[in-house]
PDB file of C-alpha atoms in Angstrom:
ATOM      1  CA  MET A 124       0.339   0.293   0.046  1.00  0.00           C
ATOM      2  CA  THR A 125       1.494   2.835  -1.193  1.00  0.00           C
ATOM      3  CA  ILE A 126       0.592   6.728   0.330  1.00  0.00           C
ATOM      4  CA  PRO A 127      -0.713   9.774  -1.957  1.00  0.00           C
ATOM      5  CA  HIS A 128       1.737  11.763  -3.297  1.00  0.00           C
ATOM      6  CA  GLU A 129      -0.746  14.327  -1.894  1.00  0.00           C
ATOM      7  CA  ALA A 130      -0.956  12.563   1.206  1.00  0.00           C
ATOM      8  CA  VAL A 131       2.229  14.071   2.776  1.00  0.00           C
ATOM      9  CA  ARG A 132       3.019  17.148   3.978  1.00  0.00           C
ATOM     10  CA  PRO A 133       6.044  18.400   3.687  1.00  0.00           C
ATOM     11  CA  GLY A 134       6.414  20.921   6.294  1.00  0.00           C
ATOM     12  CA  ARG A 135       5.713  17.953   9.298  1.00  0.00           C
ATOM     13  CA  PRO A 136       9.107  17.277  10.359  1.00  0.00           C
ATOM     14  CA  LEU A 137       9.347  20.067  11.801  1.00  0.00           C
ATOM     15  CA  LEU A 138       5.880  19.885  13.252  1.00  0.00           C
ATOM     16  CA  LEU A 139       8.022  18.266  17.001  1.00  0.00           C
ATOM     17  CA  PRO A 140      10.178  20.827  17.530  1.00  0.00           C
ATOM     18  CA  VAL A 141       8.349  23.141  17.063  1.00  0.00           C
ATOM     19  CA  GLN A 142       5.848  21.938  19.237  1.00  0.00           C
ATOM     20  CA  ALA A 143       8.619  21.568  22.107  1.00  0.00           C
ATOM     21  CA  ALA A 144       9.160  24.604  22.147  1.00  0.00           C
ATOM     22  CA  ALA A 145       5.612  25.976  21.951  1.00  0.00           C
ATOM     23  CA  VAL A 146       6.228  23.617  25.568  1.00  0.00           C
ATOM     24  CA  ALA A 147       8.959  24.935  26.272  1.00  0.00           C
ATOM     25  CA  ALA A 148       8.107  29.057  26.053  1.00  0.00           C
ATOM     26  CA  LEU A 149       4.828  27.967  27.706  1.00  0.00           C
ATOM     27  CA  GLY A 150       6.498  26.670  31.355  1.00  0.00           C
ATOM     28  CA  LEU A 151       8.961  29.153  31.328  1.00  0.00           C
ATOM     29  CA  LEU A 152       5.768  31.757  31.548  1.00  0.00           C
ATOM     30  CA  LEU A 153       3.616  30.103  33.463  1.00  0.00           C
ATOM     31  CA  THR A 154       6.758  29.911  36.100  1.00  0.00           C
ATOM     32  CA  GLY A 155       8.067  33.284  35.025  1.00  0.00           C
ATOM     33  CA  PRO A 156       5.884  35.798  34.913  1.00  0.00           C
ATOM     34  CA  LEU A 157       2.683  34.607  35.324  1.00  0.00           C
ATOM     35  CA  ALA A 158       3.224  32.744  38.463  1.00  0.00           C
ATOM     36  CA  HIS A 159       1.571  35.579  40.727  1.00  0.00           C
ATOM     37  CA  ARG A 160      -1.289  35.862  38.555  1.00  0.00           C
ATOM     38  CA  TRP A 161      -4.836  35.240  40.372  1.00  0.00           C
ATOM     39  CA  LEU A 162      -5.554  33.326  37.907  1.00  0.00           C
ATOM     40  CA  LEU A 163      -2.643  30.245  38.715  1.00  0.00           C
ATOM     41  CA  SER A 164      -1.024  31.238  42.515  1.00  0.00           C
ATOM     42  CA  ALA A 165      -5.493  31.245  43.356  1.00  0.00           C
ATOM     43  CA  GLU A 166      -5.234  27.971  44.441  1.00  0.00           C
ATOM     44  CA  ASP A 167      -1.914  28.779  46.121  1.00  0.00           C
ATOM     45  CA  GLY A 168      -4.770  29.902  49.569  1.00  0.00           C
ATOM     46  CA  VAL A 169      -6.680  26.632  50.318  1.00  0.00           C
ATOM     47  CA  ASN A 170      -3.450  24.461  49.001  1.00  0.00           C
ATOM     48  CA  ARG A 171      -1.846  26.013  52.648  1.00  0.00           C
ATOM     49  CA  ALA A 172      -5.623  25.861  53.987  1.00  0.00           C
ATOM     50  CA  LEU A 173      -5.320  21.586  53.235  1.00  0.00           C
ATOM     51  CA  ALA A 174      -1.866  21.478  54.676  1.00  0.00           C
ATOM     52  CA  ALA A 175      -2.680  23.322  57.740  1.00  0.00           C
ATOM     53  CA  HIS A 176      -5.747  21.373  58.944  1.00  0.00           C
ATOM     54  CA  ARG A 177      -3.321  17.445  57.083  1.00  0.00           C
ATOM     55  CA  THR A 178      -4.531  14.623  59.952  1.00  0.00           C
ATOM     56  CA  PRO A 179      -1.406  12.393  60.746  1.00  0.00           C
ATOM     57  CA  LEU A 180      -3.500   9.413  58.387  1.00  0.00           C
ATOM     58  CA  ALA A 181      -4.270  11.477  55.818  1.00  0.00           C
ATOM     59  CA  THR A 182      -0.812  12.579  55.637  1.00  0.00           C
ATOM     60  CA  ALA A 183       0.282   9.186  55.031  1.00  0.00           C
ATOM     61  CA  LEU A 184      -2.112   8.076  52.756  1.00  0.00           C
ATOM     62  CA  THR A 185      -0.781  10.490  50.161  1.00  0.00           C
ATOM     63  CA  ASP A 186       2.392   9.771  50.421  1.00  0.00           C
ATOM     64  CA  GLY A 187       2.108   6.396  50.107  1.00  0.00           C
ATOM     65  CA  ALA A 188      -0.086   7.351  46.563  1.00  0.00           C
ATOM     66  CA  SER A 189       2.670   9.892  45.739  1.00  0.00           C
ATOM     67  CA  LEU A 190       4.594   7.580  46.237  1.00  0.00           C
ATOM     68  CA  LEU A 191       2.864   5.000  43.532  1.00  0.00           C
ATOM     69  CA  ALA A 192       2.784   7.208  41.361  1.00  0.00           C
ATOM     70  CA  GLY A 193       6.269   8.471  41.736  1.00  0.00           C
ATOM     71  CA  THR A 194       9.172   8.034  38.729  1.00  0.00           C
ATOM     72  CA  GLY A 195      10.000   4.897  40.062  1.00  0.00           C
ATOM     73  CA  SER A 196       7.133   3.200  40.205  1.00  0.00           C
ATOM     74  CA  VAL A 197       5.985   4.485  36.989  1.00  0.00           C
ATOM     75  CA  ILE A 198       9.234   2.880  34.817  1.00  0.00           C
ATOM     76  CA  THR A 199       8.394  -0.134  37.356  1.00  0.00           C
ATOM     77  CA  LEU A 200       5.017  -0.966  35.734  1.00  0.00           C
ATOM     78  CA  ALA A 201       5.718  -0.571  32.611  1.00  0.00           C
ATOM     79  CA  ALA A 202       9.572  -2.240  31.978  1.00  0.00           C
ATOM     80  CA  LEU A 203       6.574  -4.961  32.971  1.00  0.00           C
ATOM     81  CA  CYS A 204       4.237  -4.111  30.607  1.00  0.00           C
ATOM     82  CA  ALA A 205       7.456  -4.119  28.596  1.00  0.00           C
ATOM     83  CA  ALA A 206       8.358  -7.909  29.419  1.00  0.00           C
ATOM     84  CA  ALA A 207       4.336  -9.313  29.252  1.00  0.00           C
ATOM     85  CA  LEU A 208       4.326  -8.050  25.692  1.00  0.00           C
ATOM     86  CA  LEU A 209       7.560  -9.364  24.650  1.00  0.00           C
ATOM     87  CA  LEU A 210       6.436 -12.569  26.327  1.00  0.00           C
ATOM     88  CA  ALA A 211       3.284 -13.417  25.273  1.00  0.00           C
ATOM     89  CA  PRO A 212       2.353 -16.676  24.683  1.00  0.00           C
ATOM     90  CA  HIS A 213       1.435 -16.743  20.631  1.00  0.00           C
ATOM     91  CA  VAL A 214       3.400 -13.499  19.065  1.00  0.00           C
ATOM     92  CA  PRO A 215       5.490 -10.744  21.066  1.00  0.00           C
ATOM     93  CA  ARG A 216       3.933  -7.454  20.516  1.00  0.00           C
ATOM     94  CA  TRP A 217       7.437  -5.513  19.473  1.00  0.00           C
ATOM     95  CA  ARG A 218       5.915  -2.797  18.486  1.00  0.00           C
ATOM     96  CA  GLU A 219       3.676  -2.480  21.690  1.00  0.00           C
ATOM     97  CA  ALA A 220       6.348  -3.247  24.038  1.00  0.00           C
ATOM     98  CA  ALA A 221       8.458  -0.435  21.839  1.00  0.00           C
ATOM     99  CA  PHE A 222       6.578   2.622  21.478  1.00  0.00           C
ATOM    100  CA  LEU A 223       5.166   2.048  26.170  1.00  0.00           C
ATOM    101  CA  ALA A 224       9.023   1.768  26.354  1.00  0.00           C
ATOM    102  CA  VAL A 225       9.657   5.455  24.393  1.00  0.00           C
ATOM    103  CA  ALA A 226       6.861   7.395  25.513  1.00  0.00           C
ATOM    104  CA  VAL A 227       7.504   6.631  29.322  1.00  0.00           C
ATOM    105  CA  ALA A 228      11.124   6.857  28.778  1.00  0.00           C
ATOM    106  CA  VAL A 229      10.523  10.639  27.014  1.00  0.00           C
ATOM    107  CA  ALA A 230       8.273  11.309  29.654  1.00  0.00           C
ATOM    108  CA  ALA A 231       9.780  10.083  32.137  1.00  0.00           C
TER     109      ALA A 231
END
């Protein structure tokens, strides 16, 4: 199966660098000049109030949830899933395992 000539977009290879630059610029804008504006800082008071009234049980629960959602746990789980995909009984799923590994590596 071939791709019709009109379906190929010449500017497509530039899409990833442009997206990366846009995300970086937005991140710098949100953490720099706009960090103390009302819309972005509105939740600070809520966060401080919740932290001031936190119980030891709530602290233990959030610590456990943070451990499960941490980078190390995500990488370990992704590696286990990739290994399961590669060790599938009938046909190893190389593409899916590679996609999972690359996606987690880029996110980490």
